Coordinates of C-alpha atoms in Angstrom, one line a residue:
M1 CA -113.5 95.6 91.3
S2 CA -113.2 98.7 93.4
R3 CA -109.8 99.3 94.8
H4 CA -108.6 100.8 98.1
S5 CA -109.8 104.3 98.9
D6 CA -108.5 106.6 101.6
T7 CA -110.5 106.4 104.8
K8 CA -108.8 109.5 106.4
G9 CA -111.5 111.7 107.9
V10 CA -114.3 109.2 107.5
D11 CA -116.6 109.1 110.5
F12 CA -117.5 105.4 110.8
S13 CA -119.6 105.9 113.9
T14 CA -122.5 106.8 111.6
L15 CA -122.5 103.2 110.4
L16 CA -123.7 102.0 113.9
P17 CA -127.4 101.7 114.6
Q18 CA -127.5 103.4 117.9
E19 CA -130.4 101.6 119.5
Q20 CA -128.8 98.3 118.6
I21 CA -125.4 99.3 120.0
N22 CA -127.1 100.6 123.2
A23 CA -128.8 97.2 123.6
T24 CA -125.6 95.3 123.1
V25 CA -123.7 97.5 125.5
R26 CA -126.5 97.1 128.1
Q27 CA -126.1 93.3 127.7
W28 CA -122.3 93.6 128.3
M29 CA -123.0 95.7 131.4
D30 CA -125.5 93.2 132.7
N31 CA -123.0 90.4 132.2
D32 CA -120.4 92.4 134.3
I33 CA -122.9 93.3 137.1
P34 CA -125.3 90.4 137.4
S35 CA -126.2 91.2 141.0
F36 CA -124.7 93.3 143.8
D37 CA -122.1 96.0 143.2
V38 CA -120.3 96.1 146.6
G39 CA -117.6 98.4 145.3
G40 CA -120.3 100.8 144.3
L41 CA -121.6 100.8 147.8
V42 CA -118.1 101.6 149.1
V43 CA -117.5 104.6 146.8
G44 CA -121.1 106.1 147.0
S45 CA -122.9 108.2 144.4
S46 CA -121.4 111.6 144.6
V47 CA -120.6 113.2 141.3
K48 CA -117.0 112.9 140.3
S49 CA -114.8 113.1 137.2
A50 CA -112.6 110.4 135.7
Q51 CA -109.9 110.9 133.1
L52 CA -109.2 108.5 130.2
W53 CA -105.5 108.0 129.5
M54 CA -103.9 106.3 126.6
K55 CA -100.7 104.5 127.7
S56 CA -99.3 102.7 124.7
P57 CA -98.8 103.7 121.1
G58 CA -101.4 102.8 118.5
I59 CA -104.5 103.8 116.5
F60 CA -107.3 105.2 118.5
A61 CA -110.6 103.4 117.8
G62 CA -113.9 102.5 119.6
K63 CA -115.0 105.9 120.6
P64 CA -118.8 105.4 119.9
F65 CA -118.8 102.2 122.1
F66 CA -117.1 104.0 124.9
D67 CA -119.7 106.8 124.7
A68 CA -122.5 104.2 124.7
V69 CA -121.3 102.5 127.9
F70 CA -121.4 105.8 129.8
S71 CA -124.5 107.0 128.2
C72 CA -126.4 103.9 129.5
L73 CA -125.1 104.9 133.0
N74 CA -126.3 108.5 132.6
C75 CA -122.7 109.8 132.6
T76 CA -121.3 112.3 130.1
V77 CA -118.0 112.1 128.2
E78 CA -116.0 115.2 127.1
W79 CA -113.4 114.3 124.5
N80 CA -110.2 116.0 123.6
K81 CA -111.3 117.1 120.2
E82 CA -107.8 117.6 118.9
L83 CA -106.4 114.2 119.9
A84 CA -109.3 111.8 120.3
V85 CA -109.8 111.3 116.5
E86 CA -110.5 107.8 115.4
G87 CA -107.9 106.5 112.9
T88 CA -105.2 108.7 114.4
F89 CA -101.9 107.2 115.5
I90 CA -101.1 108.4 119.0
E91 CA -97.6 108.1 120.3
A92 CA -98.5 107.3 123.9
S93 CA -96.5 105.3 126.5
S94 CA -96.4 104.6 130.2
S95 CA -94.1 107.6 130.7
N96 CA -96.0 109.7 128.2
K97 CA -99.7 109.2 128.9
I98 CA -102.1 111.0 126.7
L99 CA -105.4 112.4 128.1
L100 CA -108.2 111.7 125.6
A101 CA -111.4 112.3 127.6
T102 CA -113.0 113.2 130.9
V103 CA -116.1 111.3 132.1
N104 CA -118.5 112.9 134.5
G105 CA -121.1 111.3 136.7
P106 CA -121.9 109.5 140.0
V107 CA -118.6 107.8 141.1
N108 CA -120.3 104.4 141.4
K109 CA -121.5 104.7 137.8
L110 CA -118.1 105.7 136.6
L111 CA -116.6 102.6 138.1
Q112 CA -119.4 100.3 136.9
G113 CA -118.6 101.3 133.3
E114 CA -114.8 101.5 133.7
R115 CA -113.7 98.0 132.8
T116 CA -116.3 97.4 130.0
A117 CA -115.4 100.7 128.3
L118 CA -111.7 100.1 128.6
N119 CA -112.0 96.5 127.3
I120 CA -113.8 97.8 124.2
I121 CA -111.5 100.6 123.2
S122 CA -108.3 98.6 124.0
R123 CA -109.4 95.8 121.6
S124 CA -110.9 98.1 118.9
S125 CA -107.7 100.1 118.9
G126 CA -105.7 96.9 118.8
V127 CA -107.5 95.7 115.7
A128 CA -107.2 99.2 114.1
T129 CA -103.5 99.4 114.8
L130 CA -102.7 96.0 113.3
S131 CA -105.0 96.8 110.3
K132 CA -103.2 100.1 109.7
E133 CA -99.8 98.4 109.7
A134 CA -101.0 95.8 107.2
V135 CA -102.5 98.3 104.8
A136 CA -99.5 100.6 105.1
A137 CA -97.2 97.6 104.3
A138 CA -99.2 96.9 101.1
R139 CA -99.3 100.5 100.0
A140 CA -95.5 100.8 100.5
L141 CA -95.1 98.1 97.9
G142 CA -97.4 99.8 95.4
W143 CA -100.3 97.4 95.8
N144 CA -103.7 99.0 95.8
G145 CA -106.0 96.1 96.5
L146 CA -107.9 95.5 99.6
V147 CA -106.4 94.1 102.9
A148 CA -109.4 92.4 104.6
G149 CA -110.2 90.7 107.9
T150 CA -112.2 87.5 108.0
R151 CA -115.2 86.2 109.9
K152 CA -112.8 84.9 112.6
T153 CA -114.1 87.3 115.3
T154 CA -115.0 87.0 118.9
P155 CA -118.6 85.8 119.4
G156 CA -120.7 88.7 120.6
F157 CA -117.9 91.2 120.0
G158 CA -117.6 91.1 116.3
V159 CA -119.1 94.5 115.7
V160 CA -116.3 96.1 117.7
E161 CA -113.6 94.1 115.9
K162 CA -115.1 94.8 112.4
Y163 CA -115.4 98.5 113.3
G164 CA -111.7 98.4 114.3
L165 CA -110.8 97.0 110.8
L166 CA -112.6 99.9 109.1
V167 CA -111.0 102.6 111.3
G168 CA -107.6 101.0 110.5
G169 CA -108.3 101.2 106.8
A170 CA -108.9 97.5 106.1
A171 CA -112.0 95.9 104.6
T172 CA -114.3 94.0 106.9
H173 CA -114.9 91.0 104.6
R174 CA -118.5 89.6 105.1
L175 CA -120.0 90.7 108.4
D176 CA -122.0 87.5 108.9
L177 CA -123.4 84.4 107.2
S178 CA -126.2 86.3 105.6
Q179 CA -124.2 89.1 104.0
M180 CA -122.3 87.1 101.3
V181 CA -122.4 83.5 100.2
M182 CA -119.1 81.7 100.9
L183 CA -118.9 78.1 99.7
K184 CA -116.1 76.3 101.5
D185 CA -114.8 72.7 101.2
N186 CA -117.6 71.4 103.5
H187 CA -120.3 73.0 101.3
I188 CA -118.7 71.6 98.1
W189 CA -118.4 68.1 99.5
A190 CA -122.0 68.1 100.7
A191 CA -123.3 69.5 97.4
G192 CA -121.3 67.1 95.3
S193 CA -119.4 69.6 93.1
I194 CA -118.5 73.3 92.9
T195 CA -120.8 73.8 89.9
D196 CA -123.8 72.3 91.7
A197 CA -123.1 74.3 94.9
V198 CA -122.8 77.6 92.9
K199 CA -125.9 77.0 90.9
L200 CA -128.1 76.2 93.9
A201 CA -126.7 79.1 95.9
R202 CA -127.4 81.5 93.0
Q203 CA -131.1 80.4 93.0
A204 CA -131.4 81.6 96.5
A205 CA -129.0 84.5 96.5
G206 CA -130.3 86.0 93.2
F207 CA -128.6 89.1 91.8
S208 CA -128.1 90.9 95.1
Q209 CA -125.5 88.8 96.8
K210 CA -122.0 87.8 95.7
I211 CA -120.9 84.2 95.8
E212 CA -117.4 83.3 96.8
V213 CA -115.9 79.8 96.4
E214 CA -112.9 78.5 98.4
C215 CA -110.5 76.9 96.0
Q216 CA -107.6 74.6 96.6
N217 CA -106.1 74.6 93.1
L218 CA -106.4 76.2 89.7
E219 CA -108.9 73.6 88.4
E220 CA -111.4 74.4 91.2
A221 CA -111.0 78.2 90.7
M222 CA -111.7 77.8 86.9
E223 CA -114.8 75.6 87.7
A224 CA -116.0 78.2 90.2
A225 CA -115.6 81.0 87.6
A226 CA -117.3 79.1 84.9
A227 CA -120.2 78.2 87.2
G228 CA -120.8 81.9 87.9
A229 CA -119.0 82.6 91.1
D230 CA -118.1 86.3 91.7
I231 CA -115.0 85.7 93.9
A232 CA -112.5 82.9 93.9
M233 CA -110.6 82.5 97.1
L234 CA -107.2 80.9 96.5
D235 CA -106.7 79.2 99.9
N236 CA -103.4 78.0 101.2
F237 CA -101.5 78.4 97.9
E238 CA -97.8 78.7 97.7
P239 CA -97.1 82.4 96.8
S240 CA -95.4 81.7 93.5
Q241 CA -98.2 79.3 92.4
L242 CA -100.9 81.7 93.6
R243 CA -99.5 84.6 91.5
K244 CA -99.3 82.4 88.4
D245 CA -102.8 80.9 88.8
A246 CA -104.3 84.3 89.6
Q247 CA -103.0 85.5 86.2
T248 CA -104.4 82.5 84.4
I249 CA -107.8 83.0 86.0
K250 CA -107.9 86.7 85.2
E251 CA -106.9 86.1 81.6
K252 CA -110.0 84.0 81.0
Y253 CA -112.4 85.6 83.6
P254 CA -111.3 89.2 84.0
H255 CA -114.4 90.1 85.9
I256 CA -113.8 87.7 88.8
I257 CA -112.4 88.9 92.1
I258 CA -109.3 87.0 93.3
E259 CA -108.8 86.7 97.0
A260 CA -105.6 85.3 98.6
S261 CA -106.1 83.7 101.9
G262 CA -104.8 81.0 104.3
G263 CA -102.3 81.9 107.1
I264 CA -101.2 85.1 105.5
T265 CA -99.7 87.7 107.8
T266 CA -98.3 91.2 107.3
E267 CA -94.8 89.7 107.3
T268 CA -95.6 87.2 104.5
M269 CA -98.1 89.3 102.6
P270 CA -95.5 90.8 100.2
D271 CA -95.0 87.3 98.7
Y272 CA -98.6 87.2 97.6
L273 CA -99.1 90.7 96.2
C274 CA -99.5 91.1 92.4
E275 CA -101.7 92.9 90.0
H276 CA -104.0 89.9 89.6
V277 CA -104.8 89.6 93.3
D278 CA -107.6 91.9 94.4
V279 CA -108.0 91.0 98.1
I280 CA -105.6 89.7 100.7
S281 CA -107.5 88.4 103.8
Q282 CA -105.8 88.0 107.2
G283 CA -107.6 86.2 110.1
K284 CA -104.9 87.5 112.4
L285 CA -106.3 91.0 112.2
T286 CA -109.1 90.0 114.5
Q287 CA -107.5 86.9 116.1
G288 CA -103.9 87.9 116.8
Y289 CA -104.0 91.6 117.7
S290 CA -102.4 93.1 120.8
C291 CA -104.6 95.4 123.0
I292 CA -103.7 99.0 123.4
D293 CA -103.3 100.1 127.0
Y294 CA -105.8 102.6 128.5
S295 CA -106.8 103.6 132.0
L296 CA -109.6 105.5 133.6
K297 CA -108.7 107.3 136.8
I298 CA -111.0 109.2 139.2
T299 CA -109.6 112.7 139.7
H300 CA -108.9 113.7 143.3

């Protein structure tokens, strides 16, 4: 399988279908302002500027979503081109705030977009920061496989969290139910066997989709490989057993991708790393991240 490649300098914003992102942002704005904006009445609509400050250390991510929020409010964003580069670690703090952008527009519009825009970049940056730490830990140990997230994302917000994974150098894993077939224990039980589940899935998926099978032991992984699965997920294995079984599987089925999963964190990840494991997935990357602190302040 393809191994890790350096994402430094990659502009991931071009992945995003702009009209779709605009519609999603508009929905978030509608949720935040379902009726009257009394605060907007208080401040009026004179044109003002607001400054975006980063106030805690981390990887900067979420820029295109921030832009989309203020674009839908007919405001303009001027970025600090030297500092506001996605994927860059910025050493900010409450006592060393870093100015990343200036937003211009009617003051009521600036404040209408403030919280939604900050929520997005603080979370996207949080995912990117945790992802970068996990990838760096794997590279420091000489492992060049893929550190991946999972589909454990926030409903309605997954595109931002998956984007943060990419900016942080991690793999997204499947984006949704339609992108890749994953047969878990419930699918296997309902179908009757791994072999029957894989064969039926292949009839529908054809040649254009990979099929992954969640396996609880070596026997299940060998059955999945023999049935034609592309990926065997070794789920909740003890590290020593996982490394041993991964080697056994690869010796007979060298083409199959081996994914290690199940409660793995950056701290425990070194125990699972070996040349026979291709992917380490961590649900924590989109479930257990800390938000990066930003503020947007009207200049006066």
